[in-house]
PDB file of C-alpha atoms in Angstrom:
ATOM      1  CA  UNK A 623     113.342 -73.107  48.047  1.00  0.00           C
ATOM      2  CA  UNK A 624     110.874 -72.661  45.221  1.00  0.00           C
ATOM      3  CA  UNK A 625     110.790 -76.417  44.634  1.00  0.00           C
ATOM      4  CA  UNK A 626     110.184 -77.171  48.296  1.00  0.00           C
ATOM      5  CA  UNK A 627     107.436 -74.551  48.462  1.00  0.00           C
ATOM      6  CA  UNK A 628     105.817 -75.889  45.300  1.00  0.00           C
ATOM      7  CA  UNK A 629     105.953 -79.456  46.655  1.00  0.00           C
ATOM      8  CA  UNK A 630     104.288 -78.318  49.871  1.00  0.00           C
ATOM      9  CA  UNK A 631     101.540 -76.576  47.907  1.00  0.00           C
ATOM     10  CA  UNK A 632     100.995 -79.658  45.747  1.00  0.00           C
ATOM     11  CA  UNK A 633     100.663 -81.812  48.848  1.00  0.00           C
ATOM     12  CA  UNK A 634      98.229 -79.318  50.335  1.00  0.00           C
ATOM     13  CA  UNK A 635      96.160 -79.550  47.149  1.00  0.00           C
ATOM     14  CA  UNK A 636      96.290 -83.358  47.106  1.00  0.00           C
ATOM     15  CA  UNK A 637      95.305 -83.739  50.751  1.00  0.00           C
ATOM     16  CA  UNK A 638      92.417 -81.246  50.590  1.00  0.00           C
ATOM     17  CA  UNK A 639      90.454 -83.674  48.413  1.00  0.00           C
ATOM     18  CA  UNK A 640      89.402 -85.769  51.401  1.00  0.00           C
ATOM     19  CA  UNK A 641      85.952 -87.323  51.947  1.00  0.00           C
ATOM     20  CA  UNK A 642      84.967 -85.107  54.917  1.00  0.00           C
ATOM     21  CA  UNK A 643      83.944 -81.714  53.494  1.00  0.00           C
ATOM     22  CA  UNK A 644      84.446 -79.571  56.607  1.00  0.00           C
ATOM     23  CA  UNK A 645      87.815 -80.924  57.665  1.00  0.00           C
ATOM     24  CA  UNK A 646      89.750 -80.766  54.377  1.00  0.00           C
ATOM     25  CA  UNK A 647      92.057 -77.817  55.021  1.00  0.00           C
ATOM     26  CA  UNK A 648      92.622 -78.743  58.674  1.00  0.00           C
ATOM     27  CA  UNK A 649      93.521 -82.311  57.711  1.00  0.00           C
ATOM     28  CA  UNK A 650      95.822 -81.168  54.915  1.00  0.00           C
ATOM     29  CA  UNK A 651      97.684 -78.702  57.132  1.00  0.00           C
ATOM     30  CA  UNK A 652      97.988 -81.339  59.852  1.00  0.00           C
ATOM     31  CA  UNK A 653      99.480 -83.826  57.398  1.00  0.00           C
ATOM     32  CA  UNK A 654     101.985 -81.226  56.155  1.00  0.00           C
ATOM     33  CA  UNK A 655     102.837 -80.121  59.695  1.00  0.00           C
ATOM     34  CA  UNK A 656     103.515 -83.766  60.565  1.00  0.00           C
ATOM     35  CA  UNK A 657     105.904 -83.885  57.592  1.00  0.00           C
ATOM     36  CA  UNK A 658     107.902 -81.013  59.050  1.00  0.00           C
ATOM     37  CA  UNK A 659     110.801 -82.269  61.209  1.00  0.00           C
ATOM     38  CA  UNK A 660     110.676 -81.574  64.919  1.00  0.00           C
ATOM     39  CA  UNK A 661     112.817 -82.135  67.980  1.00  0.00           C
ATOM     40  CA  UNK A 662     112.322 -85.197  70.149  1.00  0.00           C
ATOM     41  CA  UNK A 663     109.736 -84.424  72.787  1.00  0.00           C
ATOM     42  CA  UNK A 664     112.102 -84.888  75.722  1.00  0.00           C
ATOM     43  CA  UNK A 665     115.793 -84.344  76.204  1.00  0.00           C
ATOM     44  CA  UNK A 666     116.889 -82.424  73.088  1.00  0.00           C
ATOM     45  CA  UNK A 667     117.610 -78.709  73.498  1.00  0.00           C
ATOM     46  CA  UNK A 668     117.885 -76.253  70.630  1.00  0.00           C
ATOM     47  CA  UNK A 669     121.683 -76.274  70.912  1.00  0.00           C
ATOM     48  CA  UNK A 670     121.792 -80.069  70.835  1.00  0.00           C
ATOM     49  CA  UNK A 671     119.491 -80.043  67.811  1.00  0.00           C
ATOM     50  CA  UNK A 672     121.806 -77.632  65.987  1.00  0.00           C
ATOM     51  CA  UNK A 673     124.822 -79.808  66.793  1.00  0.00           C
ATOM     52  CA  UNK A 674     123.060 -82.989  65.631  1.00  0.00           C
ATOM     53  CA  UNK A 675     121.929 -81.382  62.361  1.00  0.00           C
ATOM     54  CA  UNK A 676     125.431 -79.970  61.827  1.00  0.00           C
ATOM     55  CA  UNK A 677     127.010 -83.412  62.286  1.00  0.00           C
ATOM     56  CA  UNK A 678     124.500 -85.103  59.972  1.00  0.00           C
ATOM     57  CA  UNK A 679     125.007 -82.477  57.278  1.00  0.00           C
ATOM     58  CA  UNK A 680     128.782 -82.574  57.736  1.00  0.00           C
ATOM     59  CA  UNK A 681     128.824 -86.298  56.927  1.00  0.00           C
ATOM     60  CA  UNK A 682     126.511 -85.845  53.951  1.00  0.00           C
ATOM     61  CA  UNK A 683     128.475 -82.982  52.378  1.00  0.00           C
ATOM     62  CA  UNK A 684     131.796 -84.689  53.142  1.00  0.00           C
ATOM     63  CA  UNK A 685     130.644 -87.839  51.329  1.00  0.00           C
ATOM     64  CA  UNK A 686     129.373 -85.776  48.391  1.00  0.00           C
ATOM     65  CA  UNK A 687     132.787 -84.142  48.098  1.00  0.00           C
ATOM     66  CA  UNK A 688     134.595 -87.447  48.506  1.00  0.00           C
ATOM     67  CA  UNK A 689     132.546 -89.453  46.013  1.00  0.00           C
ATOM     68  CA  UNK A 690     131.129 -87.003  43.489  1.00  0.00           C
ATOM     69  CA  UNK A 691     133.273 -83.843  43.455  1.00  0.00           C
ATOM     70  CA  UNK A 692     136.830 -85.097  43.880  1.00  0.00           C
ATOM     71  CA  UNK A 693     138.294 -86.315  40.591  1.00  0.00           C
ATOM     72  CA  UNK A 694     140.151 -89.132  42.342  1.00  0.00           C
ATOM     73  CA  UNK A 695     136.912 -90.575  43.716  1.00  0.00           C
ATOM     74  CA  UNK A 696     135.651 -93.997  42.684  1.00  0.00           C
ATOM     75  CA  UNK A 697     132.504 -93.842  40.589  1.00  0.00           C
ATOM     76  CA  UNK A 698     130.166 -94.953  43.376  1.00  0.00           C
ATOM     77  CA  UNK A 699     128.880 -91.490  44.303  1.00  0.00           C
ATOM     78  CA  UNK A 700     125.192 -92.313  44.205  1.00  0.00           C
ATOM     79  CA  UNK A 701     125.508 -95.401  46.371  1.00  0.00           C
ATOM     80  CA  UNK A 702     127.716 -93.722  48.976  1.00  0.00           C
ATOM     81  CA  UNK A 703     125.533 -90.605  49.126  1.00  0.00           C
ATOM     82  CA  UNK A 704     122.360 -92.675  49.395  1.00  0.00           C
ATOM     83  CA  UNK A 705     123.806 -94.802  52.185  1.00  0.00           C
ATOM     84  CA  UNK A 706     124.918 -91.671  54.030  1.00  0.00           C
ATOM     85  CA  UNK A 707     121.426 -90.168  53.809  1.00  0.00           C
ATOM     86  CA  UNK A 708     119.985 -93.470  55.061  1.00  0.00           C
ATOM     87  CA  UNK A 709     122.361 -93.646  58.006  1.00  0.00           C
ATOM     88  CA  UNK A 710     121.791 -89.966  58.825  1.00  0.00           C
ATOM     89  CA  UNK A 711     118.044 -90.581  58.943  1.00  0.00           C
ATOM     90  CA  UNK A 712     118.407 -93.728  61.052  1.00  0.00           C
ATOM     91  CA  UNK A 713     120.708 -92.084  63.593  1.00  0.00           C
ATOM     92  CA  UNK A 714     119.418 -88.503  63.621  1.00  0.00           C
ATOM     93  CA  UNK A 715     115.775 -89.007  62.734  1.00  0.00           C
ATOM     94  CA  UNK A 716     114.578 -89.858  66.238  1.00  0.00           C
ATOM     95  CA  UNK A 717     116.253 -86.759  67.673  1.00  0.00           C
ATOM     96  CA  UNK A 718     115.712 -83.966  65.123  1.00  0.00           C
ATOM     97  CA  UNK A 719     113.969 -85.485  62.112  1.00  0.00           C
ATOM     98  CA  UNK A 720     117.281 -85.448  60.189  1.00  0.00           C
ATOM     99  CA  UNK A 721     116.400 -82.692  57.724  1.00  0.00           C
ATOM    100  CA  UNK A 722     120.006 -82.014  56.566  1.00  0.00           C
ATOM    101  CA  UNK A 723     118.699 -79.332  54.188  1.00  0.00           C
ATOM    102  CA  UNK A 724     116.877 -76.076  54.991  1.00  0.00           C
ATOM    103  CA  UNK A 725     114.668 -76.468  51.913  1.00  0.00           C
ATOM    104  CA  UNK A 726     113.412 -79.801  53.277  1.00  0.00           C
ATOM    105  CA  UNK A 727     111.913 -77.952  56.243  1.00  0.00           C
ATOM    106  CA  UNK A 728     110.914 -74.695  54.565  1.00  0.00           C
ATOM    107  CA  UNK A 729     108.316 -76.021  52.092  1.00  0.00           C
ATOM    108  CA  UNK A 730     106.099 -77.917  54.546  1.00  0.00           C
ATOM    109  CA  UNK A 731     106.497 -75.156  57.154  1.00  0.00           C
ATOM    110  CA  UNK A 732     105.443 -72.487  54.659  1.00  0.00           C
ATOM    111  CA  UNK A 733     102.273 -74.287  53.647  1.00  0.00           C
ATOM    112  CA  UNK A 734     101.252 -75.634  57.060  1.00  0.00           C
ATOM    113  CA  UNK A 735     102.337 -72.649  59.177  1.00  0.00           C
ATOM    114  CA  UNK A 736     104.381 -74.967  61.425  1.00  0.00           C
ATOM    115  CA  UNK A 737     107.458 -72.787  62.110  1.00  0.00           C
ATOM    116  CA  UNK A 738     108.688 -74.391  65.352  1.00  0.00           C
ATOM    117  CA  UNK A 739     112.460 -74.729  65.717  1.00  0.00           C
ATOM    118  CA  UNK A 740     113.276 -73.397  62.237  1.00  0.00           C
ATOM    119  CA  UNK A 741     116.567 -72.013  63.543  1.00  0.00           C
ATOM    120  CA  UNK A 742     117.826 -75.562  64.150  1.00  0.00           C
ATOM    121  CA  UNK A 743     117.164 -76.614  60.561  1.00  0.00           C
ATOM    122  CA  UNK A 744     118.910 -73.547  59.117  1.00  0.00           C
ATOM    123  CA  UNK A 745     121.877 -72.994  61.408  1.00  0.00           C
ATOM    124  CA  UNK A 746     122.856 -76.664  61.845  1.00  0.00           C
ATOM    125  CA  UNK A 747     123.022 -77.616  58.148  1.00  0.00           C
ATOM    126  CA  UNK A 748     124.734 -74.359  57.187  1.00  0.00           C
ATOM    127  CA  UNK A 749     127.421 -74.890  59.834  1.00  0.00           C
ATOM    128  CA  UNK A 750     127.871 -78.586  59.075  1.00  0.00           C
ATOM    129  CA  UNK A 751     127.936 -78.170  55.301  1.00  0.00           C
ATOM    130  CA  UNK A 752     130.291 -75.203  55.486  1.00  0.00           C
ATOM    131  CA  UNK A 753     132.644 -77.044  57.817  1.00  0.00           C
ATOM    132  CA  UNK A 754     132.668 -80.137  55.577  1.00  0.00           C
ATOM    133  CA  UNK A 755     133.456 -78.018  52.532  1.00  0.00           C
ATOM    134  CA  UNK A 756     136.196 -76.217  54.411  1.00  0.00           C
ATOM    135  CA  UNK A 757     137.796 -79.412  55.729  1.00  0.00           C
ATOM    136  CA  UNK A 758     137.629 -81.262  52.418  1.00  0.00           C
ATOM    137  CA  UNK A 759     138.667 -78.287  50.335  1.00  0.00           C
ATOM    138  CA  UNK A 760     141.503 -77.241  52.614  1.00  0.00           C
ATOM    139  CA  UNK A 761     143.006 -80.598  53.542  1.00  0.00           C
ATOM    140  CA  UNK A 762     141.898 -83.360  51.188  1.00  0.00           C
ATOM    141  CA  UNK A 763     141.136 -82.191  47.668  1.00  0.00           C
ATOM    142  CA  UNK A 764     144.187 -81.987  45.431  1.00  0.00           C
ATOM    143  CA  UNK A 765     144.541 -79.379  42.726  1.00  0.00           C
ATOM    144  CA  UNK A 766     146.371 -80.085  39.510  1.00  0.00           C
ATOM    145  CA  UNK A 767     149.650 -78.159  39.795  1.00  0.00           C
ATOM    146  CA  UNK A 768     150.149 -78.118  36.001  1.00  0.00           C
ATOM    147  CA  UNK A 769     147.013 -76.084  35.396  1.00  0.00           C
ATOM    148  CA  UNK A 770     147.603 -73.657  38.274  1.00  0.00           C
TER     149      UNK A 770
END
Protein backbone atom coordinates (compact mmCIF):
# COMPACT_ATOMS: atom_id res chain seq x y z
CA UNK A 1 0.00 0.00 0.00
CA UNK A 2 2.87 2.35 0.74
CA UNK A 3 4.25 1.85 -2.77
CA UNK A 4 0.90 2.54 -4.40
CA UNK A 5 0.41 5.64 -2.26
CA UNK A 6 3.91 6.87 -3.06
CA UNK A 7 3.34 6.29 -6.79
CA UNK A 8 0.11 8.28 -6.63
CA UNK A 9 1.89 11.14 -4.87
CA UNK A 10 4.69 11.11 -7.43
CA UNK A 11 2.17 11.29 -10.25
CA UNK A 12 0.39 14.14 -8.50
CA UNK A 13 3.72 15.97 -8.28
CA UNK A 14 4.56 15.28 -11.93
CA UNK A 15 1.18 16.40 -13.24
CA UNK A 16 1.05 19.61 -11.18
CA UNK A 17 3.86 21.07 -13.29
CA UNK A 18 1.49 21.97 -16.12
CA UNK A 19 1.58 25.17 -18.20
CA UNK A 20 -1.70 26.63 -16.85
CA UNK A 21 -0.95 28.07 -13.39
CA UNK A 22 -4.48 28.05 -11.96
CA UNK A 23 -5.51 24.59 -13.06
CA UNK A 24 -2.51 22.52 -11.91
CA UNK A 25 -3.96 20.71 -8.91
CA UNK A 26 -7.37 20.21 -10.54
CA UNK A 27 -5.74 18.75 -13.66
CA UNK A 28 -3.46 16.49 -11.62
CA UNK A 29 -6.31 15.14 -9.49
CA UNK A 30 -8.42 14.60 -12.61
CA UNK A 31 -5.62 12.62 -14.27
CA UNK A 32 -5.18 10.46 -11.15
CA UNK A 33 -8.94 9.98 -10.76
CA UNK A 34 -9.06 8.82 -14.39
CA UNK A 35 -6.35 6.28 -13.52
CA UNK A 36 -8.55 4.81 -10.81
CA UNK A 37 -10.63 1.88 -12.13
CA UNK A 38 -14.38 2.30 -12.30
CA UNK A 39 -17.42 0.27 -13.25
CA UNK A 40 -18.83 0.43 -16.76
CA UNK A 41 -21.34 3.24 -16.94
CA UNK A 42 -24.30 0.99 -17.74
CA UNK A 43 -25.20 -2.54 -16.84
CA UNK A 44 -22.68 -3.51 -14.14
CA UNK A 45 -23.93 -3.66 -10.55
CA UNK A 46 -21.69 -3.72 -7.50
CA UNK A 47 -22.28 -7.46 -7.08
CA UNK A 48 -21.40 -8.13 -10.72
CA UNK A 49 -18.27 -6.02 -10.32
CA UNK A 50 -17.21 -8.05 -7.28
CA UNK A 51 -17.79 -11.31 -9.16
CA UNK A 52 -15.82 -10.10 -12.20
CA UNK A 53 -12.89 -8.92 -10.07
CA UNK A 54 -12.97 -12.20 -8.13
CA UNK A 55 -12.82 -14.24 -11.34
CA UNK A 56 -9.99 -12.14 -12.79
CA UNK A 57 -7.97 -12.40 -9.58
CA UNK A 58 -8.72 -16.11 -9.28
CA UNK A 59 -7.14 -16.75 -12.69
CA UNK A 60 -4.14 -14.56 -11.89
CA UNK A 61 -3.39 -16.16 -8.52
CA UNK A 62 -4.05 -19.65 -9.90
CA UNK A 63 -1.52 -19.08 -12.69
CA UNK A 64 1.01 -17.68 -10.21
CA UNK A 65 0.65 -20.82 -8.11
CA UNK A 66 0.81 -23.07 -11.16
CA UNK A 67 3.84 -21.48 -12.81
CA UNK A 68 5.89 -19.86 -10.06
CA UNK A 69 5.07 -21.51 -6.72
CA UNK A 70 4.62 -25.19 -7.56
CA UNK A 71 7.95 -26.99 -7.81
CA UNK A 72 6.70 -29.14 -10.68
CA UNK A 73 5.94 -26.08 -12.80
CA UNK A 74 7.79 -25.39 -16.04
CA UNK A 75 10.06 -22.38 -15.84
CA UNK A 76 7.79 -20.08 -17.84
CA UNK A 77 6.25 -18.25 -14.87
CA UNK A 78 6.84 -14.73 -16.13
CA UNK A 79 5.37 -15.38 -19.56
CA UNK A 80 2.28 -17.18 -18.23
CA UNK A 81 1.66 -14.55 -15.54
CA UNK A 82 2.11 -11.71 -18.01
CA UNK A 83 -0.28 -13.30 -20.50
CA UNK A 84 -2.84 -13.84 -17.75
CA UNK A 85 -2.64 -10.18 -16.70
CA UNK A 86 -3.03 -9.17 -20.36
CA UNK A 87 -6.06 -11.39 -20.88
CA UNK A 88 -7.60 -10.24 -17.58
CA UNK A 89 -7.26 -6.62 -18.70
CA UNK A 90 -8.67 -7.33 -22.16
CA UNK A 91 -11.69 -9.22 -20.84
CA UNK A 92 -12.38 -7.42 -17.56
CA UNK A 93 -11.10 -3.94 -18.32
CA UNK A 94 -14.22 -2.70 -20.09
CA UNK A 95 -16.42 -3.82 -17.20
CA UNK A 96 -14.49 -3.01 -14.00
CA UNK A 97 -11.09 -1.67 -15.02
CA UNK A 98 -9.51 -5.04 -14.12
CA UNK A 99 -7.62 -3.90 -11.02
CA UNK A 100 -6.95 -7.43 -9.63
CA UNK A 101 -5.10 -5.87 -6.68
CA UNK A 102 -6.42 -3.55 -3.96
CA UNK A 103 -3.16 -1.59 -3.94
CA UNK A 104 -3.66 -0.77 -7.63
CA UNK A 105 -6.82 1.14 -6.70
CA UNK A 106 -5.80 2.52 -3.31
CA UNK A 107 -2.88 4.76 -4.38
CA UNK A 108 -4.68 6.80 -7.05
CA UNK A 109 -7.84 6.95 -4.92
CA UNK A 110 -5.89 8.25 -1.92
CA UNK A 111 -4.25 11.06 -3.85
CA UNK A 112 -7.20 12.06 -6.05
CA UNK A 113 -9.99 11.54 -3.50
CA UNK A 114 -11.86 9.30 -5.97
CA UNK A 115 -13.25 6.62 -3.61
CA UNK A 116 -16.17 5.35 -5.73
CA UNK A 117 -16.77 1.59 -5.64
CA UNK A 118 -13.74 0.79 -3.47
CA UNK A 119 -15.59 -2.18 -1.99
CA UNK A 120 -15.53 -3.92 -5.39
CA UNK A 121 -11.75 -3.61 -5.69
CA UNK A 122 -11.15 -4.96 -2.17
CA UNK A 123 -13.75 -7.69 -1.76
CA UNK A 124 -13.48 -9.17 -5.27
CA UNK A 125 -9.69 -9.67 -5.34
CA UNK A 126 -9.60 -10.94 -1.76
CA UNK A 127 -12.29 -13.53 -2.51
CA UNK A 128 -10.80 -14.56 -5.85
CA UNK A 129 -7.22 -14.76 -4.60
CA UNK A 130 -8.24 -16.64 -1.46
CA UNK A 131 -10.31 -19.11 -3.45
CA UNK A 132 -7.47 -19.71 -5.94
CA UNK A 133 -5.03 -20.34 -3.10
CA UNK A 134 -7.48 -22.68 -1.43
CA UNK A 135 -8.21 -24.66 -4.60
CA UNK A 136 -4.58 -24.95 -5.66
CA UNK A 137 -3.28 -25.65 -2.19
CA UNK A 138 -5.96 -28.17 -1.31
CA UNK A 139 -6.27 -30.10 -4.57
CA UNK A 140 -3.30 -29.54 -6.85
CA UNK A 141 -0.06 -28.81 -5.04
CA UNK A 142 1.82 -31.91 -3.94
CA UNK A 143 3.86 -32.02 -0.77
CA UNK A 144 6.98 -34.11 -0.49
CA UNK A 145 6.02 -37.05 1.74
CA UNK A 146 9.66 -37.74 2.70
CA UNK A 147 10.08 -34.38 4.38
CA UNK A 148 6.71 -34.45 6.16
